[in-house]
Short mmCIF file of C-alpha atoms in Angstrom, two decimals:
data_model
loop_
_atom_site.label_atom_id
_atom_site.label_comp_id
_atom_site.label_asym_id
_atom_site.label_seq_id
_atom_site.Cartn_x
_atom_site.Cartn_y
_atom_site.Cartn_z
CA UNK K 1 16.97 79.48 51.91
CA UNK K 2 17.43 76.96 54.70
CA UNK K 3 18.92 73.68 54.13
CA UNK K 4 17.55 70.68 56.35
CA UNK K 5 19.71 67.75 56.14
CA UNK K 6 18.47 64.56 57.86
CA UNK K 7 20.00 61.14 59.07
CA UNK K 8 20.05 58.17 58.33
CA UNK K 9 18.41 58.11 55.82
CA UNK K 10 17.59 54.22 55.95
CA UNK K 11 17.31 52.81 59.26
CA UNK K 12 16.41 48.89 59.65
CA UNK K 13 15.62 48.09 63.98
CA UNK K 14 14.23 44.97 65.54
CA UNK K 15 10.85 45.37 67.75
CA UNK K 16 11.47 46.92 70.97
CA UNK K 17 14.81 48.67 69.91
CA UNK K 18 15.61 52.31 70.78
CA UNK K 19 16.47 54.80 67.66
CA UNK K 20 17.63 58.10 67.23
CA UNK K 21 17.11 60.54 63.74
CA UNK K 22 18.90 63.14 63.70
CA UNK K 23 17.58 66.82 61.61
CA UNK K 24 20.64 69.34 60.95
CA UNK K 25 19.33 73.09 59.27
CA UNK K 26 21.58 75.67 57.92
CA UNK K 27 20.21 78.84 59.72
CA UNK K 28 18.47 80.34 62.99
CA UNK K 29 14.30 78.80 62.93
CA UNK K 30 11.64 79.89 64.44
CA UNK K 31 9.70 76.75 63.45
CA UNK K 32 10.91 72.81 63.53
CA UNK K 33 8.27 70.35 63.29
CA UNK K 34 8.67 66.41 63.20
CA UNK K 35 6.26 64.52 61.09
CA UNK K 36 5.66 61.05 60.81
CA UNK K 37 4.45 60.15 57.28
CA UNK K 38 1.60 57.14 56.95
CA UNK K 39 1.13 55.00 54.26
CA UNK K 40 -1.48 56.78 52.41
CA UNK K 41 0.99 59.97 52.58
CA UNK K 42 -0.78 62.02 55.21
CA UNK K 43 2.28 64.01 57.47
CA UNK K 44 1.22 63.66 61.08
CA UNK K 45 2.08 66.16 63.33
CA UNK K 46 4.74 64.52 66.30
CA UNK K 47 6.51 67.34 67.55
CA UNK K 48 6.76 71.46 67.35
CA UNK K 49 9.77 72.24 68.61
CA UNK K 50 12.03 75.06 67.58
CA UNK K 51 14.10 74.51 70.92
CA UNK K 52 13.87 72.60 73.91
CA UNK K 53 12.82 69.08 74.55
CA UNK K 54 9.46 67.26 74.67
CA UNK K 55 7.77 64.03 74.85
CA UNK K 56 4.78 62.31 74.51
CA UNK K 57 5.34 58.59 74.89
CA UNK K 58 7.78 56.82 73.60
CA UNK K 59 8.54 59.18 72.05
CA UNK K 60 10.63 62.49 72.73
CA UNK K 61 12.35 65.30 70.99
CA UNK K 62 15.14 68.03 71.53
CA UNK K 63 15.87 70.80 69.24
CA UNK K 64 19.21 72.17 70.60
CA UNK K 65 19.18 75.51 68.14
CA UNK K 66 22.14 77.48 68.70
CA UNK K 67 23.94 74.62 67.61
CA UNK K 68 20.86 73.92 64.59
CA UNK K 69 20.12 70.27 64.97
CA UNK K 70 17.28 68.43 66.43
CA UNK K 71 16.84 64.74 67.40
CA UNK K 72 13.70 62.63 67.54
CA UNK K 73 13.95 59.75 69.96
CA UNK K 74 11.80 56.56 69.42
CA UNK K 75 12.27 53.80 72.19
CA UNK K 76 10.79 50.43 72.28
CA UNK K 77 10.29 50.68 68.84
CA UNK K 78 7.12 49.14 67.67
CA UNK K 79 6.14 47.69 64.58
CA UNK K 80 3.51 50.31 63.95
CA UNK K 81 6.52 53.05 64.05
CA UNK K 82 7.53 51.75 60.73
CA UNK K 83 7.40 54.34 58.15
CA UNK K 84 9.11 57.71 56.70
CA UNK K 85 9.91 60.58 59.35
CA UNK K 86 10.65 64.19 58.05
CA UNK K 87 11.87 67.52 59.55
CA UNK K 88 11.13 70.26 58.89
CA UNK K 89 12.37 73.75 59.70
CA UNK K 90 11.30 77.38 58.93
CA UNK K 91 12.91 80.99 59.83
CA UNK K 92 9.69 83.21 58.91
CA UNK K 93 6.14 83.39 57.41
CA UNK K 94 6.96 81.44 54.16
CA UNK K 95 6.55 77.48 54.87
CA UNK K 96 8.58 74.68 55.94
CA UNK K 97 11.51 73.45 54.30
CA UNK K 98 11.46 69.97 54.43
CA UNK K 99 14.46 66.91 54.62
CA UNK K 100 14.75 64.06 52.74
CA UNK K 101 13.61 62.09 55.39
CA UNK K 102 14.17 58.96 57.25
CA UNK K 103 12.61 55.68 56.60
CA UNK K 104 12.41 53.26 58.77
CA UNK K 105 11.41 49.76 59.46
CA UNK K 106 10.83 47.83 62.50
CA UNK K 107 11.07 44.01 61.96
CA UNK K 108 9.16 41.77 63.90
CA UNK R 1 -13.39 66.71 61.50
CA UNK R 2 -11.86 69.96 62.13
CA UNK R 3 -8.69 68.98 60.20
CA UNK R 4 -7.55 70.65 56.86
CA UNK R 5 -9.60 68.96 53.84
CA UNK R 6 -8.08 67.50 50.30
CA UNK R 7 -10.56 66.96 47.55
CA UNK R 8 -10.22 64.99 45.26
CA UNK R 9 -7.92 62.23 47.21
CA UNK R 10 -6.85 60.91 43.68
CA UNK R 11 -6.89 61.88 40.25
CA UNK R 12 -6.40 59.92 37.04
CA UNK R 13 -5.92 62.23 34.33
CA UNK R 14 -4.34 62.72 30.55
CA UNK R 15 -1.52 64.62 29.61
CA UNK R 16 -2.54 68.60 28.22
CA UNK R 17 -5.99 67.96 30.38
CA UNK R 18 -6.38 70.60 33.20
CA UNK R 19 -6.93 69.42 36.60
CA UNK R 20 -8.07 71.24 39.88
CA UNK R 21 -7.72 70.61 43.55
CA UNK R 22 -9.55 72.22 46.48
CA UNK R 23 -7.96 72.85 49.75
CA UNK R 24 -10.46 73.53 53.34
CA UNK R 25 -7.86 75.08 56.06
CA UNK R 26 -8.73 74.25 59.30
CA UNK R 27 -11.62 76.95 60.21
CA UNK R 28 -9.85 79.61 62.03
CA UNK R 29 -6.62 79.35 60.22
CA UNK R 30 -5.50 82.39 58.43
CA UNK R 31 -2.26 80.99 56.55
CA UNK R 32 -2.85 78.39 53.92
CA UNK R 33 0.29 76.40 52.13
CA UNK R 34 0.75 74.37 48.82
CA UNK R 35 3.59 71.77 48.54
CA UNK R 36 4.23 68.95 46.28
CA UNK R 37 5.52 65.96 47.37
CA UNK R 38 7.48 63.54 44.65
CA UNK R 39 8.42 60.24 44.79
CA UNK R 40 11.22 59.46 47.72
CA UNK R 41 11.59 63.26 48.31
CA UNK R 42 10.04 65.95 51.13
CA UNK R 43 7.47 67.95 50.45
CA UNK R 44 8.15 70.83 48.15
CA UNK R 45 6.90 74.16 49.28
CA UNK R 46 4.69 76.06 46.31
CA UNK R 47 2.79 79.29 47.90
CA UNK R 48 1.41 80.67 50.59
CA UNK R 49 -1.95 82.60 51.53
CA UNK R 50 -3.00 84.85 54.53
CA UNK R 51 -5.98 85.54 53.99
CA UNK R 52 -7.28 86.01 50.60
CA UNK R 53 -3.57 87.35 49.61
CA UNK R 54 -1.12 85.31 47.89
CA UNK R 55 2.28 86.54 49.28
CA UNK R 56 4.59 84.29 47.98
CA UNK R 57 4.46 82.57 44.67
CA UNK R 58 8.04 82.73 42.86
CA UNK R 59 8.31 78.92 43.94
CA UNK R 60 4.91 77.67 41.69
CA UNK R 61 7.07 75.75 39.61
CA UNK R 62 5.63 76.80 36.14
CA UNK R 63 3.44 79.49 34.81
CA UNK R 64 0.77 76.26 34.65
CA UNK R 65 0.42 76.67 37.97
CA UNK R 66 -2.04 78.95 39.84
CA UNK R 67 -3.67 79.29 42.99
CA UNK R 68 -6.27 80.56 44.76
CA UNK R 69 -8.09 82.11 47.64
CA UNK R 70 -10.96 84.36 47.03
CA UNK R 71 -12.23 84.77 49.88
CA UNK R 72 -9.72 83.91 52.23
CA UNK R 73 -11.65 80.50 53.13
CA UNK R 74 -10.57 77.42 50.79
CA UNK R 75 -8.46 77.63 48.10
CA UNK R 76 -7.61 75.88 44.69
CA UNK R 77 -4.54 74.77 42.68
CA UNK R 78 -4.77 74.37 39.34
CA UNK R 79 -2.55 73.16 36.96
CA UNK R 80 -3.35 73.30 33.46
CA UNK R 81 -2.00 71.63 30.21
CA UNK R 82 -0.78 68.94 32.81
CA UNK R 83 2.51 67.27 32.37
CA UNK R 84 3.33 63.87 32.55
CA UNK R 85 6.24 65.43 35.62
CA UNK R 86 3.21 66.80 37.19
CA UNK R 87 2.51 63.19 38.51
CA UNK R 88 2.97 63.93 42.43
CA UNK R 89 0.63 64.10 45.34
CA UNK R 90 -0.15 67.92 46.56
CA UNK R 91 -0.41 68.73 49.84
CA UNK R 92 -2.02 71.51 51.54
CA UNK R 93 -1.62 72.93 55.27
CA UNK R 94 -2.84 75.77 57.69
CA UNK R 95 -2.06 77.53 60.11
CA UNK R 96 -2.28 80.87 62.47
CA UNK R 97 -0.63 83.68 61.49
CA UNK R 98 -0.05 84.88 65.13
CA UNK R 99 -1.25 84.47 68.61
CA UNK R 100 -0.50 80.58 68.16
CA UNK R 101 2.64 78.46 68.08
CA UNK R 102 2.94 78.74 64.13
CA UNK R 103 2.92 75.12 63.85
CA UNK R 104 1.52 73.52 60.67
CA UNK R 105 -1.20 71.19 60.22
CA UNK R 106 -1.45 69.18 56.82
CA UNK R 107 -4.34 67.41 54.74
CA UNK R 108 -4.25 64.09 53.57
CA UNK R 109 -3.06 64.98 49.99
CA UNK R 110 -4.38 65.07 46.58
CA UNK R 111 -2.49 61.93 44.76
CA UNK R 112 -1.78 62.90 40.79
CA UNK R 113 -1.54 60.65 38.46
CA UNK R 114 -0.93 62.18 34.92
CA UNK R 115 -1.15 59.48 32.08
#
């Protein structure tokens, strides 16, 4: 099956700092999906993006798939950003394999 | 709220009880998903549903899992003789099977707690 490997996995920022994770995957995807993981564990959608870039905010992604990565950008990081951000990546019906994830914290 | 559903949020239960957790997809999604989510890790993918079929279901990580979908609406996990490893919080997601982008949508997670 597809492996998703993401990085960091710790990542420690002051307020209003830019950041960049980064989500490599072993095979060709039809599917890649950010999520953004709140305290009471519910994944929030940020991005769909099995190629291309978007953004919505302050933050923006790009899935660059023939060479299987994808990075989510967060600028002017915010305390509120704080918490654990997963990829995600699928080639077909069954679901989503999921990274580790990468926690972060934005200090005040 | 036309998001997927969780019920119960939490459960508190002893080890060899059986427990049960219900899953609403959002309404016009056809594919329904079980993961399980430990500790520090990703979400673990379990099954799958379209419709009332269950078309994948090697990756139910013991035969003291099951799941349902009878008719094609909600479904239910159940884990039986529960396990003191069973301790996780279970997600469940939805989405189209085609003529939308495939992307997921997730619940907010029944939390296990096996004493």
């Amino acid at each position: 099956g597809i492996q998703v490997e993401q990085s960091p996995p710790d990542l420690i920022l002051q307020e209003g700092a830019n950041s960049t994770l980064r989500c490599n995957f072993s095979d060709s995807v039809n599917n890649l999906q950010w999520f953004h993981q709140n305290p009471w564990g519910q994944l929030i959608n940020l991005f769909y993006i099995p190629s291309g870039t978007k953004q919505n905010g302050r933050l923006s992604a790009t899935t660059v798939a023939t060479e299987r990565y994808s990075l989510l950008y967060i600028s002017s990081s915010q305390t509120t950003d704080s918490g654990v951000y997963f990829c995600a990546a699928g080639g077909g019906a069954d679901g989503l394999t999921f990274g580790k994830g990468t926690h972060l914290i934005i200090q005040p | 709220d036309t998001g997927v559903s969780q019920d119960p949020r939490h459960k508190i239960t002893k080890r060899g009880q059986n427990v049960t957790f219900r899953c609403d997809p959002i309404s016009e999604h056809n594919r329904l998903y079980w993961y399980r989510q430990t500790l520090g890790q990703g979400p673990e993918f379990l099954t799958y549903f379209q419709n009332e079929a269950q078309l994948e279901k090697s990756r139910l990580l013991s035969d003291r899992f099951s799941a349902e979908r009878p008719k094609g609406s909600f479904s239910t996990l159940e884990i039986q003789r529960t396990e003191q490893g069973d301790s996780a919080m279970y997600l469940c997601a939805s989405r189209l099977a085609s003529g939308g982008t495939g992307e997921l949508f997730f619940g907010e997670g029944s939390r296990l707690t096996v004493l």
